[in-house]
Amino acid sequence: MTQSQHIIIVDDEAPAREMVGDYLKMHGFTVTLCDGGKTLRGAIETGAPPDLVVLDLNMPEEDGLSIIRDLKSRTNVPVIMLTATASPIDRVVGLELGADDYVTKPFSLRELLARARAVLRRRAASAQISEPERGREPERGRCRFGGWQLDRRLRRLTDAEGRPVALTKGEYALLVAFLDAPQRPLTREHLLQATRVHEDVFDRSIDVQVLRLRRKLETDPSAPQVIQTERGIGYVFALSVETL
């Protein structure tokens, strides 16, 4: 870790954010403390982009889920949620909105530090992947499946009408993993590795990603025909894939 890595702590309780901030500073991070979404946005707009945001979900003026939604719509900054143990639904929704990990309260500062380092390592590793490594994806490569078309060089998905469909990085990586092995059952472990989601983030995180991708590909996500559940194994991409 280098001192240049910048973490923003967002918590409406001053003692809590100062305790976390002091601990992270002790371990070489640059830290900015914010008491809510408004000050977070101000810090991002006026200062250097942070490498990570640690965000309390339970705040009185603007809840953490709204802040994650807004943050992820404008930036690609990774987020670790701080959440109460009694709110598992918030954890799921937060992950669906794009959060990278969570820590439940009460938590040890050592655990938070370990998770922050893990998120930053994954982000750095992803950023260092060169285009040739990035896929074995042929640069000329386009593929078609069930009326959909993916241009892997441009990382662009279009539907049967030719309309572009936006994908997050995680959704794109998951789709590519399926397209590389169509009509074959893939385990959750394989898909977690393919999308670079660390297994300790959330033990059902791949299911959340599949749900998000189904919402974009399926006519009826509640009765999926494209990405089907393979009971006891994981998932299978049911369509044939044509390389163009």
mmCIF file of N, CA, C and O in Angstrom, residues 75-159:
data_model
loop_
_atom_site.group_PDB
_atom_site.id
_atom_site.type_symbol
_atom_site.label_atom_id
_atom_site.label_comp_id
_atom_site.label_asym_id
_atom_site.label_seq_id
_atom_site.Cartn_x
_atom_site.Cartn_y
_atom_site.Cartn_z
ATOM 1 N N THR A 75 -19.379 7.639 -11.195
ATOM 2 C CA THR A 75 -17.976 7.256 -11.056
ATOM 3 C C THR A 75 -17.857 5.735 -11.018
ATOM 4 O O THR A 75 -18.852 5.015 -10.942
ATOM 5 N N ASN A 76 -16.623 5.273 -11.048
ATOM 6 C CA ASN A 76 -16.350 3.843 -10.916
ATOM 7 C C ASN A 76 -15.581 3.566 -9.622
ATOM 8 O O ASN A 76 -14.849 2.578 -9.516
ATOM 9 N N VAL A 77 -15.727 4.445 -8.636
ATOM 10 C CA VAL A 77 -15.011 4.302 -7.373
ATOM 11 C C VAL A 77 -15.565 3.101 -6.603
ATOM 12 O O VAL A 77 -16.786 2.973 -6.444
ATOM 13 N N PRO A 78 -14.711 2.192 -6.120
ATOM 14 C CA PRO A 78 -15.209 1.066 -5.333
ATOM 15 C C PRO A 78 -15.755 1.514 -3.987
ATOM 16 O O PRO A 78 -15.318 2.527 -3.432
ATOM 17 N N VAL A 79 -16.726 0.755 -3.480
ATOM 18 C CA VAL A 79 -17.416 1.103 -2.244
ATOM 19 C C VAL A 79 -17.460 -0.103 -1.314
ATOM 20 O O VAL A 79 -17.793 -1.216 -1.747
ATOM 21 N N ILE A 80 -17.118 0.122 -0.048
ATOM 22 C CA ILE A 80 -17.365 -0.862 1.006
ATOM 23 C C ILE A 80 -18.476 -0.317 1.887
ATOM 24 O O ILE A 80 -18.388 0.813 2.384
ATOM 25 N N MET A 81 -19.530 -1.100 2.069
ATOM 26 C CA MET A 81 -20.656 -0.682 2.897
ATOM 27 C C MET A 81 -20.425 -1.066 4.348
ATOM 28 O O MET A 81 -19.919 -2.160 4.632
ATOM 29 N N LEU A 82 -20.821 -0.192 5.251
ATOM 30 C CA LEU A 82 -20.903 -0.519 6.673
ATOM 31 C C LEU A 82 -22.375 -0.676 6.990
ATOM 32 O O LEU A 82 -23.163 0.262 6.815
ATOM 33 N N THR A 83 -22.777 -1.863 7.415
ATOM 34 C CA THR A 83 -24.195 -2.135 7.558
ATOM 35 C C THR A 83 -24.502 -2.878 8.848
ATOM 36 O O THR A 83 -23.664 -3.641 9.339
ATOM 37 N N ALA A 84 -25.697 -2.657 9.393
ATOM 38 C CA ALA A 84 -26.124 -3.336 10.603
ATOM 39 C C ALA A 84 -26.414 -4.799 10.298
ATOM 40 O O ALA A 84 -26.896 -5.133 9.215
ATOM 41 N N THR A 85 -26.130 -5.677 11.238
ATOM 42 C CA THR A 85 -26.342 -7.106 11.028
ATOM 43 C C THR A 85 -27.812 -7.431 10.811
ATOM 44 O O THR A 85 -28.138 -8.462 10.234
ATOM 45 N N ALA A 86 -28.706 -6.561 11.253
ATOM 46 C CA ALA A 86 -30.139 -6.840 11.132
ATOM 47 C C ALA A 86 -30.706 -6.464 9.764
ATOM 48 O O ALA A 86 -31.897 -6.571 9.541
ATOM 49 N N SER A 87 -29.882 -6.032 8.818
ATOM 50 C CA SER A 87 -30.418 -5.569 7.538
ATOM 51 C C SER A 87 -29.805 -6.307 6.356
ATOM 52 O O SER A 87 -29.119 -5.706 5.539
ATOM 53 N N PRO A 88 -30.035 -7.619 6.226
ATOM 54 C CA PRO A 88 -29.466 -8.363 5.102
ATOM 55 C C PRO A 88 -29.992 -7.883 3.756
ATOM 56 O O PRO A 88 -29.282 -7.950 2.749
ATOM 57 N N ILE A 89 -31.237 -7.390 3.726
ATOM 58 C CA ILE A 89 -31.788 -6.907 2.457
ATOM 59 C C ILE A 89 -30.990 -5.721 1.950
ATOM 60 O O ILE A 89 -30.711 -5.606 0.752
ATOM 61 N N ASP A 90 -30.583 -4.828 2.853
ATOM 62 C CA ASP A 90 -29.760 -3.689 2.445
ATOM 63 C C ASP A 90 -28.456 -4.152 1.821
ATOM 64 O O ASP A 90 -27.961 -3.554 0.861
ATOM 65 N N ARG A 91 -27.859 -5.215 2.363
ATOM 66 C CA ARG A 91 -26.606 -5.723 1.801
ATOM 67 C C ARG A 91 -26.819 -6.194 0.365
ATOM 68 O O ARG A 91 -26.018 -5.905 -0.524
ATOM 69 N N VAL A 92 -27.894 -6.938 0.144
ATOM 70 C CA VAL A 92 -28.183 -7.442 -1.198
ATOM 71 C C VAL A 92 -28.427 -6.290 -2.160
ATOM 72 O O VAL A 92 -27.873 -6.247 -3.265
ATOM 73 N N VAL A 93 -29.251 -5.332 -1.746
ATOM 74 C CA VAL A 93 -29.553 -4.188 -2.612
ATOM 75 C C VAL A 93 -28.282 -3.395 -2.897
ATOM 76 O O VAL A 93 -28.040 -2.971 -4.035
ATOM 77 N N GLY A 94 -27.462 -3.195 -1.870
ATOM 78 C CA GLY A 94 -26.211 -2.463 -2.064
ATOM 79 C C GLY A 94 -25.305 -3.136 -3.068
ATOM 80 O O GLY A 94 -24.702 -2.482 -3.936
ATOM 81 N N LEU A 95 -25.196 -4.456 -3.004
ATOM 82 C CA LEU A 95 -24.382 -5.193 -3.975
ATOM 83 C C LEU A 95 -24.985 -5.100 -5.364
ATOM 84 O O LEU A 95 -24.265 -4.998 -6.364
ATOM 85 N N GLU A 96 -26.314 -5.146 -5.460
ATOM 86 C CA GLU A 96 -26.963 -4.989 -6.757
ATOM 87 C C GLU A 96 -26.682 -3.617 -7.358
ATOM 88 O O GLU A 96 -26.567 -3.470 -8.575
ATOM 89 N N LEU A 97 -26.562 -2.605 -6.498
ATOM 90 C CA LEU A 97 -26.296 -1.247 -6.973
ATOM 91 C C LEU A 97 -24.837 -1.040 -7.347
ATOM 92 O O LEU A 97 -24.483 -0.011 -7.908
ATOM 93 N N GLY A 98 -23.976 -2.016 -7.023
ATOM 94 C CA GLY A 98 -22.586 -1.920 -7.443
ATOM 95 C C GLY A 98 -21.565 -1.842 -6.341
ATOM 96 O O GLY A 98 -20.369 -1.680 -6.629
ATOM 97 N N ALA A 99 -21.984 -1.936 -5.067
ATOM 98 C CA ALA A 99 -21.001 -1.947 -3.980
ATOM 99 C C ALA A 99 -20.085 -3.156 -4.125
ATOM 100 O O ALA A 99 -20.482 -4.206 -4.646
ATOM 101 N N ASP A 100 -18.847 -3.016 -3.659
ATOM 102 C CA ASP A 100 -17.837 -4.059 -3.873
ATOM 103 C C ASP A 100 -17.700 -5.007 -2.693
ATOM 104 O O ASP A 100 -17.222 -6.132 -2.861
ATOM 105 N N ASP A 101 -18.086 -4.581 -1.508
ATOM 106 C CA ASP A 101 -17.962 -5.433 -0.326
ATOM 107 C C ASP A 101 -18.767 -4.798 0.794
ATOM 108 O O ASP A 101 -19.285 -3.684 0.642
ATOM 109 N N TYR A 102 -18.885 -5.512 1.900
ATOM 110 C CA TYR A 102 -19.558 -4.941 3.053
ATOM 111 C C TYR A 102 -18.918 -5.465 4.331
ATOM 112 O O TYR A 102 -18.290 -6.519 4.351
ATOM 113 N N VAL A 103 -19.081 -4.700 5.392
ATOM 114 C CA VAL A 103 -18.663 -5.105 6.729
ATOM 115 C C VAL A 103 -19.844 -4.844 7.650
ATOM 116 O O VAL A 103 -20.445 -3.765 7.607
ATOM 117 N N THR A 104 -20.185 -5.813 8.468
ATOM 118 C CA THR A 104 -21.331 -5.652 9.366
ATOM 119 C C THR A 104 -20.897 -5.089 10.717
ATOM 120 O O THR A 104 -19.812 -5.383 11.206
ATOM 121 N N LYS A 105 -21.762 -4.276 11.273
ATOM 122 C CA LYS A 105 -21.506 -3.680 12.586
ATOM 123 C C LYS A 105 -22.009 -4.606 13.693
ATOM 124 O O LYS A 105 -23.071 -5.217 13.532
ATOM 125 N N PRO A 106 -21.314 -4.668 14.800
ATOM 126 C CA PRO A 106 -19.995 -4.063 15.060
ATOM 127 C C PRO A 106 -18.905 -4.841 14.337
ATOM 128 O O PRO A 106 -19.016 -6.046 14.143
ATOM 129 N N PHE A 107 -17.858 -4.143 13.925
ATOM 130 C CA PHE A 107 -16.785 -4.785 13.180
ATOM 131 C C PHE A 107 -15.445 -4.423 13.808
ATOM 132 O O PHE A 107 -15.318 -3.432 14.526
ATOM 133 N N SER A 108 -14.454 -5.224 13.508
ATOM 134 C CA SER A 108 -13.101 -4.894 13.966
ATOM 135 C C SER A 108 -12.427 -4.035 12.906
ATOM 136 O O SER A 108 -12.642 -4.226 11.704
ATOM 137 N N LEU A 109 -11.654 -3.077 13.359
ATOM 138 C CA LEU A 109 -10.927 -2.222 12.421
ATOM 139 C C LEU A 109 -9.960 -3.038 11.571
ATOM 140 O O LEU A 109 -9.718 -2.728 10.410
ATOM 141 N N ARG A 110 -9.424 -4.094 12.160
ATOM 142 C CA ARG A 110 -8.507 -4.956 11.417
ATOM 143 C C ARG A 110 -9.213 -5.623 10.241
ATOM 144 O O ARG A 110 -8.658 -5.752 9.155
ATOM 145 N N GLU A 111 -10.462 -6.056 10.457
ATOM 146 C CA GLU A 111 -11.222 -6.665 9.357
ATOM 147 C C GLU A 111 -11.489 -5.648 8.262
ATOM 148 O O GLU A 111 -11.352 -5.943 7.070
ATOM 149 N N LEU A 112 -11.891 -4.451 8.656
ATOM 150 C CA LEU A 112 -12.152 -3.411 7.661
ATOM 151 C C LEU A 112 -10.898 -3.118 6.854
ATOM 152 O O LEU A 112 -10.953 -2.979 5.625
ATOM 153 N N LEU A 113 -9.757 -3.030 7.508
ATOM 154 C CA LEU A 113 -8.499 -2.786 6.812
ATOM 155 C C LEU A 113 -8.214 -3.898 5.810
ATOM 156 O O LEU A 113 -7.826 -3.639 4.657
ATOM 157 N N ALA A 114 -8.418 -5.151 6.222
ATOM 158 C CA ALA A 114 -8.161 -6.282 5.325
ATOM 159 C C ALA A 114 -9.069 -6.227 4.111
ATOM 160 O O ALA A 114 -8.638 -6.482 2.974
ATOM 161 N N ARG A 115 -10.328 -5.903 4.323
ATOM 162 C CA ARG A 115 -11.270 -5.839 3.206
ATOM 163 C C ARG A 115 -10.962 -4.665 2.285
ATOM 164 O O ARG A 115 -11.078 -4.768 1.060
ATOM 165 N N ALA A 116 -10.553 -3.535 2.863
ATOM 166 C CA ALA A 116 -10.172 -2.387 2.044
ATOM 167 C C ALA A 116 -8.972 -2.732 1.172
ATOM 168 O O ALA A 116 -8.948 -2.429 -0.027
ATOM 169 N N ARG A 117 -7.985 -3.377 1.752
ATOM 170 C CA ARG A 117 -6.811 -3.760 0.966
ATOM 171 C C ARG A 117 -7.178 -4.748 -0.132
ATOM 172 O O ARG A 117 -6.653 -4.675 -1.247
ATOM 173 N N ALA A 118 -8.087 -5.684 0.179
ATOM 174 C CA ALA A 118 -8.501 -6.671 -0.824
ATOM 175 C C ALA A 118 -9.213 -5.997 -1.997
ATOM 176 O O ALA A 118 -8.949 -6.318 -3.168
ATOM 177 N N VAL A 119 -10.117 -5.066 -1.699
ATOM 178 C CA VAL A 119 -10.820 -4.349 -2.766
ATOM 179 C C VAL A 119 -9.833 -3.552 -3.620
ATOM 180 O O VAL A 119 -9.904 -3.559 -4.852
ATOM 181 N N LEU A 120 -8.894 -2.872 -2.968
ATOM 182 C CA LEU A 120 -7.911 -2.076 -3.710
ATOM 183 C C LEU A 120 -6.992 -2.959 -4.545
ATOM 184 O O LEU A 120 -6.614 -2.590 -5.661
ATOM 185 N N ARG A 121 -6.626 -4.137 -4.023
ATOM 186 C CA ARG A 121 -5.796 -5.057 -4.813
ATOM 187 C C ARG A 121 -6.538 -5.522 -6.065
ATOM 188 O O ARG A 121 -5.963 -5.575 -7.151
ATOM 189 N N ARG A 122 -7.816 -5.877 -5.889
ATOM 190 C CA ARG A 122 -8.584 -6.344 -7.044
ATOM 191 C C ARG A 122 -8.732 -5.232 -8.073
ATOM 192 O O ARG A 122 -8.634 -5.477 -9.277
ATOM 193 N N ARG A 123 -8.966 -4.022 -7.609
ATOM 194 C CA ARG A 123 -9.104 -2.905 -8.543
ATOM 195 C C ARG A 123 -7.798 -2.653 -9.285
ATOM 196 O O ARG A 123 -7.785 -2.426 -10.494
ATOM 197 N N ALA A 124 -6.659 -2.707 -8.576
ATOM 198 C CA ALA A 124 -5.361 -2.498 -9.215
ATOM 199 C C ALA A 124 -5.062 -3.601 -10.220
ATOM 200 O O ALA A 124 -4.557 -3.346 -11.324
ATOM 201 N N ALA A 125 -5.375 -4.840 -9.857
ATOM 202 C CA ALA A 125 -5.112 -5.960 -10.764
ATOM 203 C C ALA A 125 -5.946 -5.831 -12.025
ATOM 204 O O ALA A 125 -5.467 -6.086 -13.135
ATOM 205 N N SER A 126 -7.187 -5.415 -11.872
ATOM 206 C CA SER A 126 -8.058 -5.246 -13.031
ATOM 207 C C SER A 126 -7.544 -4.148 -13.943
ATOM 208 O O SER A 126 -7.557 -4.272 -15.163
ATOM 209 N N ALA A 127 -7.058 -3.048 -13.344
ATOM 210 C CA ALA A 127 -6.570 -1.924 -14.142
ATOM 211 C C ALA A 127 -5.294 -2.261 -14.898
ATOM 212 O O ALA A 127 -4.995 -1.666 -15.925
ATOM 213 N N GLN A 128 -4.526 -3.230 -14.396
ATOM 214 C CA GLN A 128 -3.247 -3.564 -15.018
ATOM 215 C C GLN A 128 -3.359 -4.595 -16.124
ATOM 216 O O GLN A 128 -2.387 -4.892 -16.808
ATOM 217 N N ILE A 129 -4.564 -5.150 -16.319
ATOM 218 C CA ILE A 129 -4.713 -6.146 -17.368
ATOM 219 C C ILE A 129 -4.581 -5.460 -18.724
ATOM 220 O O ILE A 129 -5.289 -4.519 -19.033
ATOM 221 N N SER A 130 -3.654 -5.915 -19.525
ATOM 222 C CA SER A 130 -3.453 -5.312 -20.842
ATOM 223 C C SER A 130 -4.513 -5.830 -21.800
ATOM 224 O O SER A 130 -5.130 -6.863 -21.589
ATOM 225 N N GLU A 131 -4.711 -5.114 -22.888
ATOM 226 C CA GLU A 131 -5.712 -5.521 -23.859
ATOM 227 C C GLU A 131 -5.450 -6.915 -24.426
ATOM 228 O O GLU A 131 -6.367 -7.693 -24.588
ATOM 229 N N PRO A 132 -4.189 -7.297 -24.775
ATOM 230 C CA PRO A 132 -3.986 -8.650 -25.275
ATOM 231 C C PRO A 132 -4.370 -9.708 -24.252
ATOM 232 O O PRO A 132 -4.902 -10.757 -24.597
ATOM 233 N N GLU A 133 -4.109 -9.431 -22.942
ATOM 234 C CA GLU A 133 -4.451 -10.408 -21.916
ATOM 235 C C GLU A 133 -5.943 -10.455 -21.688
ATOM 236 O O GLU A 133 -6.494 -11.456 -21.306
ATOM 237 N N ARG A 134 -6.568 -9.361 -21.885
ATOM 238 C CA ARG A 134 -7.937 -9.181 -21.512
ATOM 239 C C ARG A 134 -8.827 -10.094 -22.274
ATOM 240 O O ARG A 134 -9.885 -10.485 -21.885
ATOM 241 N N GLY A 135 -8.652 -10.477 -23.169
ATOM 242 C CA GLY A 135 -9.337 -11.588 -23.576
ATOM 243 C C GLY A 135 -8.485 -12.135 -24.558
ATOM 244 O O GLY A 135 -8.451 -11.876 -25.642
ATOM 245 N N ARG A 136 -8.193 -12.980 -24.211
ATOM 246 C CA ARG A 136 -8.238 -13.915 -25.263
ATOM 247 C C ARG A 136 -9.470 -13.560 -26.050
ATOM 248 O O ARG A 136 -9.959 -14.321 -26.790
ATOM 249 N N GLU A 137 -10.019 -12.405 -25.887
ATOM 250 C CA GLU A 137 -11.133 -11.964 -26.712
ATOM 251 C C GLU A 137 -10.553 -11.527 -28.047
ATOM 252 O O GLU A 137 -9.719 -10.630 -28.081
ATOM 253 N N PRO A 138 -10.937 -12.093 -29.159
ATOM 254 C CA PRO A 138 -10.402 -11.657 -30.440
ATOM 255 C C PRO A 138 -10.792 -10.219 -30.706
ATOM 256 O O PRO A 138 -11.935 -9.845 -30.510
ATOM 257 N N GLU A 139 -9.839 -9.409 -31.151
ATOM 258 C CA GLU A 139 -10.142 -7.994 -31.352
ATOM 259 C C GLU A 139 -11.196 -7.805 -32.425
ATOM 260 O O GLU A 139 -11.943 -6.861 -32.410
ATOM 261 N N ARG A 140 -11.207 -8.719 -33.381
ATOM 262 C CA ARG A 140 -12.206 -8.611 -34.434
ATOM 263 C C ARG A 140 -13.538 -9.159 -33.935
ATOM 264 O O ARG A 140 -14.518 -9.152 -34.645
ATOM 265 N N GLY A 141 -13.502 -9.737 -32.705
ATOM 266 C CA GLY A 141 -14.556 -10.629 -32.260
ATOM 267 C C GLY A 141 -15.903 -9.997 -32.014
ATOM 268 O O GLY A 141 -16.067 -9.125 -31.178
ATOM 269 N N ARG A 142 -16.862 -10.480 -32.729
ATOM 270 C CA ARG A 142 -18.264 -10.223 -32.432
ATOM 271 C C ARG A 142 -18.952 -11.564 -32.343
ATOM 272 O O ARG A 142 -18.564 -12.528 -32.999
ATOM 273 N N CYS A 143 -19.972 -11.631 -31.532
ATOM 274 C CA CYS A 143 -20.725 -12.877 -31.448
ATOM 275 C C CYS A 143 -22.208 -12.555 -31.340
ATOM 276 O O CYS A 143 -22.602 -11.485 -30.877
ATOM 277 N N ARG A 144 -23.009 -13.517 -31.787
ATOM 278 C CA ARG A 144 -24.452 -13.335 -31.811
ATOM 279 C C ARG A 144 -25.104 -14.479 -31.048
ATOM 280 O O ARG A 144 -24.674 -15.625 -31.155
ATOM 281 N N PHE A 145 -26.125 -14.156 -30.299
ATOM 282 C CA PHE A 145 -26.862 -15.174 -29.554
ATOM 283 C C PHE A 145 -28.299 -14.715 -29.380
ATOM 284 O O PHE A 145 -28.569 -13.646 -28.865
ATOM 285 N N GLY A 146 -29.211 -15.496 -29.917
ATOM 286 C CA GLY A 146 -30.634 -15.215 -29.758
ATOM 287 C C GLY A 146 -31.064 -13.825 -30.163
ATOM 288 O O GLY A 146 -31.936 -13.241 -29.526
ATOM 289 N N GLY A 147 -30.466 -13.268 -31.191
ATOM 290 C CA GLY A 147 -30.812 -11.919 -31.635
ATOM 291 C C GLY A 147 -29.939 -10.832 -31.031
ATOM 292 O O GLY A 147 -29.862 -9.721 -31.548
ATOM 293 N N TRP A 148 -29.272 -11.143 -29.923
ATOM 294 C CA TRP A 148 -28.334 -10.204 -29.310
ATOM 295 C C TRP A 148 -27.000 -10.257 -30.041
ATOM 296 O O TRP A 148 -26.646 -11.266 -30.646
ATOM 297 N N GLN A 149 -26.246 -9.177 -29.960
ATOM 298 C CA GLN A 149 -24.894 -9.168 -30.534
ATOM 299 C C GLN A 149 -23.943 -8.449 -29.588
ATOM 300 O O GLN A 149 -24.269 -7.381 -29.055
ATOM 301 N N LEU A 150 -22.788 -9.054 -29.352
ATOM 302 C CA LEU A 150 -21.766 -8.444 -28.503
ATOM 303 C C LEU A 150 -20.518 -8.200 -29.331
ATOM 304 O O LEU A 150 -19.979 -9.129 -29.941
ATOM 305 N N ASP A 151 -20.078 -6.942 -29.390
ATOM 306 C CA ASP A 151 -18.803 -6.592 -30.000
ATOM 307 C C ASP A 151 -17.782 -6.548 -28.878
ATOM 308 O O ASP A 151 -17.764 -5.634 -28.064
ATOM 309 N N ARG A 152 -16.900 -7.565 -28.838
ATOM 310 C CA ARG A 152 -15.984 -7.689 -27.716
ATOM 311 C C ARG A 152 -14.844 -6.689 -27.803
ATOM 312 O O ARG A 152 -14.231 -6.358 -26.787
ATOM 313 N N ARG A 153 -14.546 -6.209 -29.000
ATOM 314 C CA ARG A 153 -13.497 -5.192 -29.117
ATOM 315 C C ARG A 153 -13.973 -3.876 -28.530
ATOM 316 O O ARG A 153 -13.245 -3.188 -27.824
ATOM 317 N N LEU A 154 -15.240 -3.530 -28.800
ATOM 318 C CA LEU A 154 -15.807 -2.287 -28.287
ATOM 319 C C LEU A 154 -16.500 -2.470 -26.951
ATOM 320 O O LEU A 154 -16.930 -1.492 -26.340
ATOM 321 N N ARG A 155 -16.630 -3.732 -26.509
ATOM 322 C CA ARG A 155 -17.347 -4.045 -25.275
ATOM 323 C C ARG A 155 -18.759 -3.466 -25.333
ATOM 324 O O ARG A 155 -19.242 -2.831 -24.401
ATOM 325 N N ARG A 156 -19.436 -3.745 -26.463
ATOM 326 C CA ARG A 156 -20.746 -3.132 -26.723
ATOM 327 C C ARG A 156 -21.770 -4.216 -27.017
ATOM 328 O O ARG A 156 -21.594 -5.035 -27.929
ATOM 329 N N LEU A 157 -22.873 -4.198 -26.238
ATOM 330 C CA LEU A 157 -23.958 -5.152 -26.421
ATOM 331 C C LEU A 157 -25.142 -4.447 -27.064
ATOM 332 O O LEU A 157 -25.513 -3.340 -26.656
ATOM 333 N N THR A 158 -25.721 -5.082 -28.098
ATOM 334 C CA THR A 158 -26.915 -4.534 -28.734
ATOM 335 C C THR A 158 -28.003 -5.600 -28.782
ATOM 336 O O THR A 158 -27.714 -6.795 -28.893
ATOM 337 N N ASP A 159 -29.257 -5.149 -28.707
ATOM 338 C CA ASP A 159 -30.370 -6.091 -28.735
ATOM 339 C C ASP A 159 -30.784 -6.381 -30.175
ATOM 340 O O ASP A 159 -30.117 -5.954 -31.134
#
